[in-house]
Amino acid sequence: MSKHLYILTGASRGMGLAMAGQLLRPGHLLLCISRHAHETLAAQAQARGASLLQWQADLADGVAVAHRLQDWLDAQSPAELASATLINNAGVIPRIGPLSQADADDLARALRVGLEAPMQLTAAFLGSTESWGVPRKVLNISSGLGRRAMASQAGYCAAKAGMDHFTRCLALDEALKPNGARVCSLAPGVIDTDMQVQLRGAKGEDFPDQANFRQLKETGMLSSPEDAAAKVLTYLGRPDFGAHPVADVRDPA
């Protein structure tokens, strides 16, 4: 039976973990790429009869991971696959504070994980699957902060803005091909994740918007990782996926 291949980064916690759990279905082959493997996913895969691979890798070294992915994809048999999808979900938030106080290594890591690695993995994925003849998708998990500037968040905002714009360029590339991939950089809404904990816990003098993020939590405005994951995967399955290269999960069909 042909399988639907999904490749997901940042699958060990938060919305990424929730997406991984929801993708573990019969007929799916899920490859998770994260710094840590997750025992719960392995147990779920076994119980549901799903196929799961977990690679432990640091996306700060996107070159090595991209080469490994390319080699792995080149060894697959496209005749055994019904579709192929890459979900670039991993991201890190650098130290919260003005750019003048940023640590160069910390900033570089955030940009490597949040922007360089998605571009490198996408290049490897599209290059290796271009001749497969099956539907292909690239879903980049973006953020409203890629579209709205915020003080003390220059590194994260820049990574997500870069993700949005490289997706726009990618959409133009793929539109010129007979079997081009459908691509989208999608904002998933405001989610109650570790990142939100970091933002709420930042020093007020370093982060002028801290009170706003605390209010989101106190007023119940945050989606759970499970709800957000379900909305993202629903959007991924929409017939019009890719019609807009930069989108929001709350956009109407």
Short mmCIF file of C-alpha atoms in Angstrom, two decimals:
data_model
loop_
_atom_site.label_atom_id
_atom_site.label_comp_id
_atom_site.label_asym_id
_atom_site.label_seq_id
_atom_site.Cartn_x
_atom_site.Cartn_y
_atom_site.Cartn_z
CA MET A 1 0.00 0.00 0.00
CA SER A 2 1.30 3.46 -0.90
CA LYS A 3 2.16 5.64 2.08
CA HIS A 4 1.98 9.36 2.66
CA LEU A 5 5.40 10.61 3.73
CA TYR A 6 5.64 13.41 6.29
CA ILE A 7 8.92 14.96 7.45
CA LEU A 8 8.53 17.09 10.57
CA THR A 9 11.14 19.13 12.45
CA GLY A 10 10.84 20.17 16.09
CA ALA A 11 8.64 17.21 16.96
CA SER A 12 9.75 16.63 20.55
CA ARG A 13 7.62 19.26 22.32
CA GLY A 14 4.84 21.80 22.00
CA MET A 15 2.84 22.01 18.81
CA GLY A 16 5.44 19.92 16.98
CA LEU A 17 4.89 17.00 19.35
CA ALA A 18 1.13 17.41 19.00
CA MET A 19 1.38 17.42 15.20
CA ALA A 20 3.55 14.30 15.28
CA GLY A 21 0.98 12.51 17.40
CA GLN A 22 -1.83 13.47 15.06
CA LEU A 23 0.13 12.35 12.00
CA LEU A 24 0.70 8.85 13.40
CA ARG A 25 -1.93 7.01 11.39
CA PRO A 26 -1.95 3.84 9.32
CA GLY A 27 -0.76 4.63 5.82
CA HIS A 28 1.55 7.38 7.02
CA LEU A 29 5.34 7.30 7.20
CA LEU A 30 6.50 9.99 9.63
CA LEU A 31 10.12 11.11 9.92
CA CYS A 32 10.71 13.37 12.92
CA ILE A 33 13.87 15.46 13.20
CA SER A 34 14.52 16.89 16.67
CA ARG A 35 17.31 17.21 19.20
CA HIS A 36 15.65 14.52 21.30
CA ALA A 37 13.61 11.44 20.48
CA HIS A 38 10.26 11.06 22.23
CA GLU A 39 9.26 7.75 23.79
CA THR A 40 5.56 8.62 23.69
CA LEU A 41 5.64 8.91 19.91
CA ALA A 42 7.28 5.50 19.56
CA ALA A 43 4.59 3.92 21.73
CA GLN A 44 1.81 5.67 19.82
CA ALA A 45 3.21 4.55 16.48
CA GLN A 46 3.35 0.94 17.61
CA ALA A 47 -0.18 1.04 19.00
CA ARG A 48 -1.65 2.62 15.86
CA GLY A 49 0.24 0.63 13.26
CA ALA A 50 1.97 3.74 11.94
CA SER A 51 5.51 3.97 10.57
CA LEU A 52 7.81 6.28 12.54
CA LEU A 53 11.45 7.26 12.28
CA GLN A 54 13.07 9.65 14.76
CA TRP A 55 16.36 11.33 13.97
CA GLN A 56 18.16 13.08 16.81
CA ALA A 57 19.86 16.05 15.20
CA ASP A 58 20.70 19.66 15.97
CA LEU A 59 19.29 21.94 13.29
CA ALA A 60 21.88 24.54 14.16
CA ASP A 61 23.98 22.37 11.84
CA GLY A 62 21.50 22.43 9.00
CA VAL A 63 24.08 21.47 6.40
CA ALA A 64 24.69 18.06 7.95
CA VAL A 65 20.97 17.39 8.46
CA ALA A 66 20.14 18.46 4.89
CA HIS A 67 22.79 16.13 3.47
CA ARG A 68 21.46 13.26 5.58
CA LEU A 69 17.91 13.98 4.45
CA GLN A 70 18.93 14.14 0.81
CA ASP A 71 20.73 10.80 1.03
CA TRP A 72 17.73 9.21 2.76
CA LEU A 73 15.24 10.54 0.23
CA ASP A 74 17.42 9.41 -2.66
CA ALA A 75 17.25 5.88 -1.25
CA GLN A 76 13.43 5.81 -1.10
CA SER A 77 11.19 4.20 -3.69
CA PRO A 78 8.70 6.79 -4.94
CA ALA A 79 6.49 4.01 -6.30
CA GLU A 80 5.70 3.13 -2.67
CA LEU A 81 4.60 6.68 -1.79
CA ALA A 82 1.35 8.52 -2.48
CA SER A 83 2.58 11.98 -1.45
CA ALA A 84 5.46 13.75 0.30
CA THR A 85 5.26 16.66 2.71
CA LEU A 86 7.92 18.62 4.59
CA ILE A 87 6.87 20.58 7.68
CA ASN A 88 9.51 23.02 8.93
CA ASN A 89 8.31 23.60 12.48
CA ALA A 90 11.48 23.88 14.60
CA GLY A 91 12.50 27.28 15.93
CA VAL A 92 14.18 28.85 18.92
CA ILE A 93 13.81 32.22 20.53
CA PRO A 94 17.07 34.04 21.31
CA ARG A 95 17.58 35.93 24.54
CA ILE A 96 14.76 38.42 25.00
CA GLY A 97 16.10 41.95 24.94
CA PRO A 98 17.23 44.76 22.65
CA LEU A 99 19.53 43.78 19.81
CA SER A 100 22.26 45.91 21.39
CA GLN A 101 22.36 43.36 24.24
CA ALA A 102 22.28 40.25 22.05
CA ASP A 103 24.91 37.55 22.30
CA ALA A 104 26.35 36.83 18.86
CA ASP A 105 26.38 33.04 19.32
CA ASP A 106 22.82 33.00 20.64
CA LEU A 107 21.61 35.13 17.75
CA ALA A 108 23.41 32.99 15.19
CA ARG A 109 21.85 29.81 16.58
CA ALA A 110 18.34 31.28 16.39
CA LEU A 111 18.81 32.27 12.76
CA ARG A 112 20.37 28.93 11.83
CA VAL A 113 17.55 26.90 13.36
CA GLY A 114 14.75 29.27 12.37
CA LEU A 115 15.77 30.29 8.86
CA GLU A 116 18.90 28.59 7.50
CA ALA A 117 17.84 25.03 8.33
CA PRO A 118 14.34 25.37 6.84
CA MET A 119 15.86 26.66 3.60
CA GLN A 120 18.49 23.91 3.52
CA LEU A 121 16.00 21.14 4.29
CA THR A 122 13.53 22.50 1.76
CA ALA A 123 16.22 22.55 -0.93
CA ALA A 124 17.17 18.96 -0.14
CA PHE A 125 13.55 17.80 -0.04
CA LEU A 126 12.51 19.44 -3.30
CA GLY A 127 15.66 18.45 -5.14
CA SER A 128 15.39 14.79 -4.18
CA THR A 129 11.64 14.47 -4.80
CA GLU A 130 11.29 16.55 -7.99
CA SER A 131 11.13 13.49 -10.25
CA TRP A 132 8.86 11.43 -8.01
CA GLY A 133 5.61 12.32 -9.76
CA VAL A 134 3.59 12.47 -6.52
CA PRO A 135 1.94 15.51 -4.91
CA ARG A 136 4.42 17.40 -2.74
CA LYS A 137 3.94 20.12 -0.15
CA VAL A 138 6.18 22.31 1.99
CA LEU A 139 4.61 23.81 5.10
CA ASN A 140 6.71 26.38 6.94
CA ILE A 141 5.46 27.26 10.41
CA SER A 142 5.74 31.02 10.64
CA SER A 143 4.46 33.54 13.18
CA GLY A 144 2.59 36.79 13.40
CA LEU A 145 5.91 38.23 14.57
CA GLY A 146 7.27 37.65 11.09
CA ARG A 147 4.72 40.20 9.90
CA ARG A 148 4.61 42.57 12.88
CA ALA A 149 7.67 44.15 14.47
CA MET A 150 8.16 43.82 18.22
CA ALA A 151 10.77 45.35 20.49
CA SER A 152 13.32 42.94 21.99
CA GLN A 153 12.45 40.27 19.41
CA ALA A 154 14.66 41.24 16.45
CA GLY A 155 16.20 37.78 16.01
CA TYR A 156 12.95 35.84 16.11
CA CYS A 157 11.06 38.39 14.00
CA ALA A 158 13.84 38.40 11.40
CA ALA A 159 13.88 34.60 11.15
CA LYS A 160 10.12 34.39 10.64
CA ALA A 161 10.04 37.32 8.20
CA GLY A 162 12.79 35.61 6.24
CA MET A 163 10.80 32.38 6.26
CA ASP A 164 7.77 34.19 4.84
CA HIS A 165 9.76 35.81 2.06
CA PHE A 166 11.76 32.77 1.03
CA THR A 167 8.43 30.94 0.79
CA ARG A 168 7.14 33.62 -1.58
CA CYS A 169 10.22 33.14 -3.75
CA LEU A 170 9.88 29.35 -3.55
CA ALA A 171 6.26 29.54 -4.69
CA LEU A 172 7.36 31.41 -7.81
CA ASP A 173 10.02 28.77 -8.50
CA GLU A 174 7.64 25.85 -8.11
CA ALA A 175 4.88 27.47 -10.18
CA LEU A 176 7.16 27.22 -13.23
CA LYS A 177 7.49 23.43 -12.94
CA PRO A 178 5.05 20.82 -14.31
CA ASN A 179 4.88 19.05 -10.95
CA GLY A 180 5.86 21.91 -8.68
CA ALA A 181 5.32 21.61 -4.96
CA ARG A 182 2.63 23.58 -3.19
CA VAL A 183 4.17 25.73 -0.49
CA CYS A 184 2.93 27.93 2.34
CA SER A 185 4.39 29.84 5.28
CA LEU A 186 1.61 29.61 7.85
CA ALA A 187 1.07 31.53 11.07
CA PRO A 188 -0.51 29.08 13.55
CA GLY A 189 -2.08 31.57 15.96
CA VAL A 190 -1.07 32.23 19.56
CA ILE A 191 -0.25 28.98 21.32
CA ASP A 192 0.47 28.12 24.95
CA THR A 193 4.00 26.76 24.49
CA ASP A 194 7.42 27.07 26.13
CA MET A 195 8.00 30.19 24.02
CA GLN A 196 5.02 31.86 25.66
CA VAL A 197 6.43 30.96 29.07
CA GLN A 198 9.70 32.65 28.10
CA LEU A 199 7.90 35.77 26.92
CA ARG A 200 5.74 36.02 30.04
CA GLY A 201 8.74 35.46 32.27
CA ALA A 202 11.01 38.04 30.65
CA LYS A 203 12.07 41.10 32.60
CA GLY A 204 9.72 43.97 31.96
CA GLU A 205 12.57 46.40 31.40
CA ASP A 206 13.94 44.12 28.67
CA PHE A 207 10.61 43.33 27.02
CA PRO A 208 8.04 46.13 26.72
CA ASP A 209 5.29 43.74 25.55
CA GLN A 210 5.57 41.40 28.51
CA ALA A 211 2.27 42.54 30.05
CA ASN A 212 0.41 41.83 26.81
CA PHE A 213 1.63 38.24 26.77
CA ARG A 214 0.66 37.77 30.41
CA GLN A 215 -2.80 39.07 29.59
CA LEU A 216 -3.18 36.54 26.75
CA LYS A 217 -2.60 33.75 29.27
CA GLU A 218 -4.81 35.24 31.97
CA THR A 219 -7.75 35.84 29.63
CA GLY A 220 -7.63 32.39 28.03
CA MET A 221 -6.63 33.64 24.58
CA LEU A 222 -3.98 30.97 23.98
CA SER A 223 -4.66 27.83 21.97
CA SER A 224 -3.46 24.51 23.35
CA PRO A 225 -0.70 22.81 21.33
CA GLU A 226 -3.17 20.04 20.42
CA ASP A 227 -5.82 22.45 19.12
CA ALA A 228 -3.24 24.47 17.20
CA ALA A 229 -1.78 21.32 15.66
CA ALA A 230 -5.21 20.18 14.51
CA LYS A 231 -5.88 23.56 12.87
CA VAL A 232 -2.50 23.56 11.13
CA LEU A 233 -2.97 20.03 9.78
CA THR A 234 -6.51 20.90 8.66
CA TYR A 235 -5.07 23.85 6.75
CA LEU A 236 -2.42 21.57 5.24
CA GLY A 237 -5.19 19.34 3.93
CA ARG A 238 -7.26 22.13 2.40
CA PRO A 239 -7.77 21.97 -1.39
CA ASP A 240 -6.49 25.55 -1.67
CA PHE A 241 -3.27 24.88 0.28
CA GLY A 242 -0.50 26.84 -1.44
CA ALA A 243 -2.85 29.30 -3.18
CA HIS A 244 -1.41 31.93 -0.83
CA PRO A 245 2.30 31.41 -0.05
CA VAL A 246 2.00 33.41 3.16
CA ALA A 247 -1.12 32.73 5.21
CA ASP A 248 -2.68 32.48 8.64
CA VAL A 249 -4.41 29.40 10.03
CA ARG A 250 -7.43 31.59 10.73
CA ASP A 251 -7.85 32.57 7.06
CA PRO A 252 -11.22 31.44 5.65
CA ALA A 253 -11.32 28.67 3.07
#
